[in-house]
mmCIF file of C-alpha atoms in Angstrom:
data_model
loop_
_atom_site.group_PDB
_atom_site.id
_atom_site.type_symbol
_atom_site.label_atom_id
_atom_site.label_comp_id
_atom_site.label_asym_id
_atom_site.label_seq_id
_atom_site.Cartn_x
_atom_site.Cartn_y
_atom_site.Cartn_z
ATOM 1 C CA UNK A 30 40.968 22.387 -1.660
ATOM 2 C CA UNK A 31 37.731 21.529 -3.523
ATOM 3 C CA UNK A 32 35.887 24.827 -5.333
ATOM 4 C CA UNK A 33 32.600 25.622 -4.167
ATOM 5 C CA UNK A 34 30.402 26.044 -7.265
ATOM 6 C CA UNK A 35 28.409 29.873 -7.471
ATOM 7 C CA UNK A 36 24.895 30.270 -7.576
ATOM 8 C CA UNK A 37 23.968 30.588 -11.198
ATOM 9 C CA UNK A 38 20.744 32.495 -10.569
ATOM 10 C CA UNK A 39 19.480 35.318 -7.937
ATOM 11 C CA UNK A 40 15.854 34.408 -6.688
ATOM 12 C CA UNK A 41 13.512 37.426 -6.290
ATOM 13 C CA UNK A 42 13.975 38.977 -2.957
ATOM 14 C CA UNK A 43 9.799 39.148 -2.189
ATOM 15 C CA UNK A 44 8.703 35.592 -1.148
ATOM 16 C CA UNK A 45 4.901 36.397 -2.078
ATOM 17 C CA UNK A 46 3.960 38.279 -5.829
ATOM 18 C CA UNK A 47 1.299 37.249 -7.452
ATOM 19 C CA UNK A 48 1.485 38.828 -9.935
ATOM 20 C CA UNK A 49 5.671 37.424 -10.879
ATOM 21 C CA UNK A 50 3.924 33.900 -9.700
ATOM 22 C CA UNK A 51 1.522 34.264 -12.702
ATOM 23 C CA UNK A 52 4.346 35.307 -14.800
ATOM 24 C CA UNK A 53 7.143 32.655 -13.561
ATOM 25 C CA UNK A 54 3.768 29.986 -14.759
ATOM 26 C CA UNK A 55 2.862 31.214 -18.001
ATOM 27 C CA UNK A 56 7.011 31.275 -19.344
ATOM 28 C CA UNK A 57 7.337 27.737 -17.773
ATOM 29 C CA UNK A 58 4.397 26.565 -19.861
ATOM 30 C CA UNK A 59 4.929 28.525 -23.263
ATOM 31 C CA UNK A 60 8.673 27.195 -22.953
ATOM 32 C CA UNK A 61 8.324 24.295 -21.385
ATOM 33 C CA UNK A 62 10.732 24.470 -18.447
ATOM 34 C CA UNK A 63 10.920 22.497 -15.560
ATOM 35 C CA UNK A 64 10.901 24.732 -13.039
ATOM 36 C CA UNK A 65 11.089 28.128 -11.967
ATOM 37 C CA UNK A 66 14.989 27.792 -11.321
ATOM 38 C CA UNK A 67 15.203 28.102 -15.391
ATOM 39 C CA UNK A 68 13.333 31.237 -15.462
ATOM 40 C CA UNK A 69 15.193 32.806 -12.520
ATOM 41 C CA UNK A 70 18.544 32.287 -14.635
ATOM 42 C CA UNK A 71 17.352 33.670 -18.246
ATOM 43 C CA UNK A 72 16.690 36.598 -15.821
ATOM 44 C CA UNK A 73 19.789 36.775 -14.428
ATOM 45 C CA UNK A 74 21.685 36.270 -17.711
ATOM 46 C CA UNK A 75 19.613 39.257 -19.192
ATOM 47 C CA UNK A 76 20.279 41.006 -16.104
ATOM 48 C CA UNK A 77 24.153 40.595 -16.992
ATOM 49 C CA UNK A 78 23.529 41.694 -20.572
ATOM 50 C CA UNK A 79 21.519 44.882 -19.207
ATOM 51 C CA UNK A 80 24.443 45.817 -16.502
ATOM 52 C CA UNK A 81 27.333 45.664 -18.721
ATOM 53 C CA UNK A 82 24.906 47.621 -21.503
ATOM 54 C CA UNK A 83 24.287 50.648 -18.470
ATOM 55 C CA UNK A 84 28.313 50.330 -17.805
ATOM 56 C CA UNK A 85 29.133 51.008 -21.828
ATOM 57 C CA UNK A 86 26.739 53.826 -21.680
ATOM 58 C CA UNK A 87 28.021 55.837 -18.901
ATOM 59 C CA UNK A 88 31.659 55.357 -20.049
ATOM 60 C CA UNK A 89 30.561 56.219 -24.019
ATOM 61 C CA UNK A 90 33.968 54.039 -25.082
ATOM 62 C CA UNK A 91 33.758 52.504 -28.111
ATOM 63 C CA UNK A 92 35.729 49.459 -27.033
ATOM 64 C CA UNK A 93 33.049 48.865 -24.685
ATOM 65 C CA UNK A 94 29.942 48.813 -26.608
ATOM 66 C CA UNK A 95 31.359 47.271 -29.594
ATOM 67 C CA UNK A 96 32.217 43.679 -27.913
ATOM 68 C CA UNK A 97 28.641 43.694 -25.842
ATOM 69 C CA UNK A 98 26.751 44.535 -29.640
ATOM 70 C CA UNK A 99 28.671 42.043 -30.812
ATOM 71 C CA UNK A 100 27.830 39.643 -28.349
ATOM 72 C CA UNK A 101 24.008 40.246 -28.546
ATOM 73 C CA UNK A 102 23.839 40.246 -32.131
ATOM 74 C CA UNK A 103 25.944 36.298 -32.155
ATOM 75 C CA UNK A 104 23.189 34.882 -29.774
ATOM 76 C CA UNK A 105 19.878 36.400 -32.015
ATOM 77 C CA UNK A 106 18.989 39.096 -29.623
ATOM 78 C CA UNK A 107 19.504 42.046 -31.365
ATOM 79 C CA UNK A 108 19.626 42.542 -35.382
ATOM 80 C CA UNK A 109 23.418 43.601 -36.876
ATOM 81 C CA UNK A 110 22.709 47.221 -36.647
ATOM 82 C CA UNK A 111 21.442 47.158 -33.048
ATOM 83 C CA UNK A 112 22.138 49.509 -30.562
ATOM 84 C CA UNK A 113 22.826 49.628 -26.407
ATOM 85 C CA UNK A 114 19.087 50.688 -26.360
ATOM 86 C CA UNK A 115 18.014 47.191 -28.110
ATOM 87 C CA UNK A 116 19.889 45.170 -25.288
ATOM 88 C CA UNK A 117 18.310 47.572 -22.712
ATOM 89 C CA UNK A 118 15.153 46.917 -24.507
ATOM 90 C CA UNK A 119 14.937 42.491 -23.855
ATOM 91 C CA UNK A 120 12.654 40.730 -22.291
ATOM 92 C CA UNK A 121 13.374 37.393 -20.454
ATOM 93 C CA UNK A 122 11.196 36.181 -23.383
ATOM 94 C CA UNK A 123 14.019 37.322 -25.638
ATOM 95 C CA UNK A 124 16.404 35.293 -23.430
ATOM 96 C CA UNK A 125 14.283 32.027 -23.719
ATOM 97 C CA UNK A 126 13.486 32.076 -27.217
ATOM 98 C CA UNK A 127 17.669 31.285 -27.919
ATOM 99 C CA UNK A 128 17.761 28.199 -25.726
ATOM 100 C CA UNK A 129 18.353 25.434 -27.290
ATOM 101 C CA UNK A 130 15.036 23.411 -26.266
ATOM 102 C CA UNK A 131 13.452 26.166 -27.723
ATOM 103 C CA UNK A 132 15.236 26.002 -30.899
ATOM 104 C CA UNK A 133 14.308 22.485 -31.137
ATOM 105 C CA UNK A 134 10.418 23.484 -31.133
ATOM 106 C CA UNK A 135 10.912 25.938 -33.824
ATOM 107 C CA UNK A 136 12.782 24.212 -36.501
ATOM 108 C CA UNK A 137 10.083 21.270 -36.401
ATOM 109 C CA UNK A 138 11.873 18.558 -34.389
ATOM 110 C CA UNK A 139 9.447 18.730 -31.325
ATOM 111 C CA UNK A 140 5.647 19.322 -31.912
ATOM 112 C CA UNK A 141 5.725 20.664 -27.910
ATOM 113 C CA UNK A 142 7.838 22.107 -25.764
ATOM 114 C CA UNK A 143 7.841 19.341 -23.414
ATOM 115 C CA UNK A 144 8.859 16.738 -26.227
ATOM 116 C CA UNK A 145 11.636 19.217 -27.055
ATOM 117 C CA UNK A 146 13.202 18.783 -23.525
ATOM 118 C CA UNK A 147 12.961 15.203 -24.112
ATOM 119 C CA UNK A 148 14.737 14.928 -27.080
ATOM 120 C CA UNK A 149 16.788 17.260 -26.052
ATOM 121 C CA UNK A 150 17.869 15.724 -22.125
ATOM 122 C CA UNK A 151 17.698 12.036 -24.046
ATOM 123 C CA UNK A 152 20.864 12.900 -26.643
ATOM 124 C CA UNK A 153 18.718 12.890 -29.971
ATOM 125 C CA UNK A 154 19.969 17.080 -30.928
ATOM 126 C CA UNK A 155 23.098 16.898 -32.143
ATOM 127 C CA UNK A 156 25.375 20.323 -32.697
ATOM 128 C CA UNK A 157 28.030 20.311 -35.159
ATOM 129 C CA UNK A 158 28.435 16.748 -35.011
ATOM 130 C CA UNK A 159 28.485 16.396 -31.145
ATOM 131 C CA UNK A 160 25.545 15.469 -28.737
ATOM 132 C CA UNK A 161 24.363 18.422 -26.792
ATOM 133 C CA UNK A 162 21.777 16.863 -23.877
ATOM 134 C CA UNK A 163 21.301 20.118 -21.829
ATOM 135 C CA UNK A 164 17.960 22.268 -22.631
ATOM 136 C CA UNK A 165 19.400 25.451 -21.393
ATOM 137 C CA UNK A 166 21.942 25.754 -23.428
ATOM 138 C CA UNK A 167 21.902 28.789 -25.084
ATOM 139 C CA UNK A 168 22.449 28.877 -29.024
ATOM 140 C CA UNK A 169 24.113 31.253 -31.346
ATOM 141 C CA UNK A 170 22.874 31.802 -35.034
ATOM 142 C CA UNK A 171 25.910 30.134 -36.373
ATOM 143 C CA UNK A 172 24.951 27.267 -34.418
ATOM 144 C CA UNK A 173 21.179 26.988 -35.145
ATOM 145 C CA UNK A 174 21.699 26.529 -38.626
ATOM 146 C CA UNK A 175 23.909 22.983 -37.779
ATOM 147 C CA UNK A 176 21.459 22.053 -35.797
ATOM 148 C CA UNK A 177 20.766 17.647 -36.449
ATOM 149 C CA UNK A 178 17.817 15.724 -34.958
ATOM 150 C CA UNK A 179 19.191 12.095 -35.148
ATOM 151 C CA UNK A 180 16.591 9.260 -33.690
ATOM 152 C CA UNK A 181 17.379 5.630 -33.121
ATOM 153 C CA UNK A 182 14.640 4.548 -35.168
ATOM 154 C CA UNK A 183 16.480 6.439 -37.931
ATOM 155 C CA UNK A 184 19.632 4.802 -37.382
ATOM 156 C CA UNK A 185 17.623 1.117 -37.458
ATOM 157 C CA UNK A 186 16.123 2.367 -40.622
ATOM 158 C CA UNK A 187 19.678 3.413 -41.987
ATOM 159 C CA UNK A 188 21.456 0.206 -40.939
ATOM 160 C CA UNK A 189 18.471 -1.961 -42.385
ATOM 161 C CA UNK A 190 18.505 -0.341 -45.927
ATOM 162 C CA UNK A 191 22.109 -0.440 -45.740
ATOM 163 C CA UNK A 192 21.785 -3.899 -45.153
ATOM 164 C CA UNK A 193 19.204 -4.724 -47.595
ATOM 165 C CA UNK A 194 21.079 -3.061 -50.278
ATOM 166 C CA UNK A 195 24.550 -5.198 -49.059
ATOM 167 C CA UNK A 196 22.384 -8.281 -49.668
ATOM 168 C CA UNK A 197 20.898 -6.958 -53.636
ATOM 169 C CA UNK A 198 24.645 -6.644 -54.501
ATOM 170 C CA UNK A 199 26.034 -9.721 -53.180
ATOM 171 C CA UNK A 200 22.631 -11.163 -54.998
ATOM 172 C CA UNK A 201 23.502 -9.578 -58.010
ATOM 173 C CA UNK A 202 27.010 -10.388 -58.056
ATOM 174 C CA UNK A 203 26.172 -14.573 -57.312
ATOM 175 C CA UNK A 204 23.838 -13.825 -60.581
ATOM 176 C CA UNK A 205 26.315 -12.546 -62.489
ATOM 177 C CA UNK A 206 29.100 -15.262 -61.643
ATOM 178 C CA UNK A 207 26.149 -18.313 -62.519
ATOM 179 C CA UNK A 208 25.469 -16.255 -65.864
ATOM 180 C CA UNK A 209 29.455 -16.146 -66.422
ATOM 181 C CA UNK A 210 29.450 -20.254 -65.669
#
């Protein structure tokens, strides 16, 4: 029997808000998205984060908090000494900023959002090595920092000075043997 895949995203329950219409428009320009289907799951992930952060309050356990915190603080959401109140405290904003297209923007390799999501969706970001092609994706801090733009124009480049310095040597080398003659 064949899984049914889960909604990964709840759409607002009003069909008409105009002022969550204007809202939805300006995140999918500042971040570049490509539709309103991206917004609708940073809110739902932050949702998550908030739900399990109302659960760990009303049961004050330690074991509970400490794992959420931890959480939070891996992705870039909350500093080291955060608290529940920080996580209750995001904005979808917050969620958006550690996506990987977004990450892209900052560190330089994209001028635009929109040319982030390129590079991104067309396999130029790599991540520890490996090619990551989905936008979404949502980064850590450990991961940011091995973040890797690698373009095929670059690799040309590489492969031609490679090349060119293959053919000084073996140049240098038929010198040598004529000088030796």
């Amino acid at each position: 029997m064949v899984k049914k895949l889960k909604k990964q995203y709840e759409t607002p329950s009003e069909a008409w808000d105009e002022e969550r219409i204007e809202k939805e428009k300006e995140l999918i320009e500042e971040f570049g998205l490509s539709n309103k289907r991206e917004v609708y799951k940073a809110e739902s992930e932050l949702r998550g984060l908030r739900r399990q952060a109302r659960k760990a309050v009303a049961s004050d356990k330690e074991d509970q908090k400490k794992p959420l915190l931890d959480k939070a603080h891996r992705l870039g959401l909350i500093k080291s000494d955060g608290e529940i109140v920080d996580i209750l405290s995001l904005e979808t904003r917050d969620i958006l900023n550690r996506r990987l297209q977004s990450a892209v923007e900052r560190k330089g390799f994209a001028d635009t959002p929109k040319q982030a999501r390129q590079r991104v969706v067309h396999g130029h970001i790599y991540l520890n090595g490996e090619r990551v092609t989905v936008p979404g994706y949502l980064l850590t801090q450990e991961e940011e920092k091995n973040l890797e733009l690698q373009m095929p124009e670059q690799e040309d480049e590489e492969e031609a000075s490679e090349e060119a310095e293959e053919t000084e040597n073996s140049e240098e080398v038929e010198e040598e043997s004529e000088e030796e003659e």
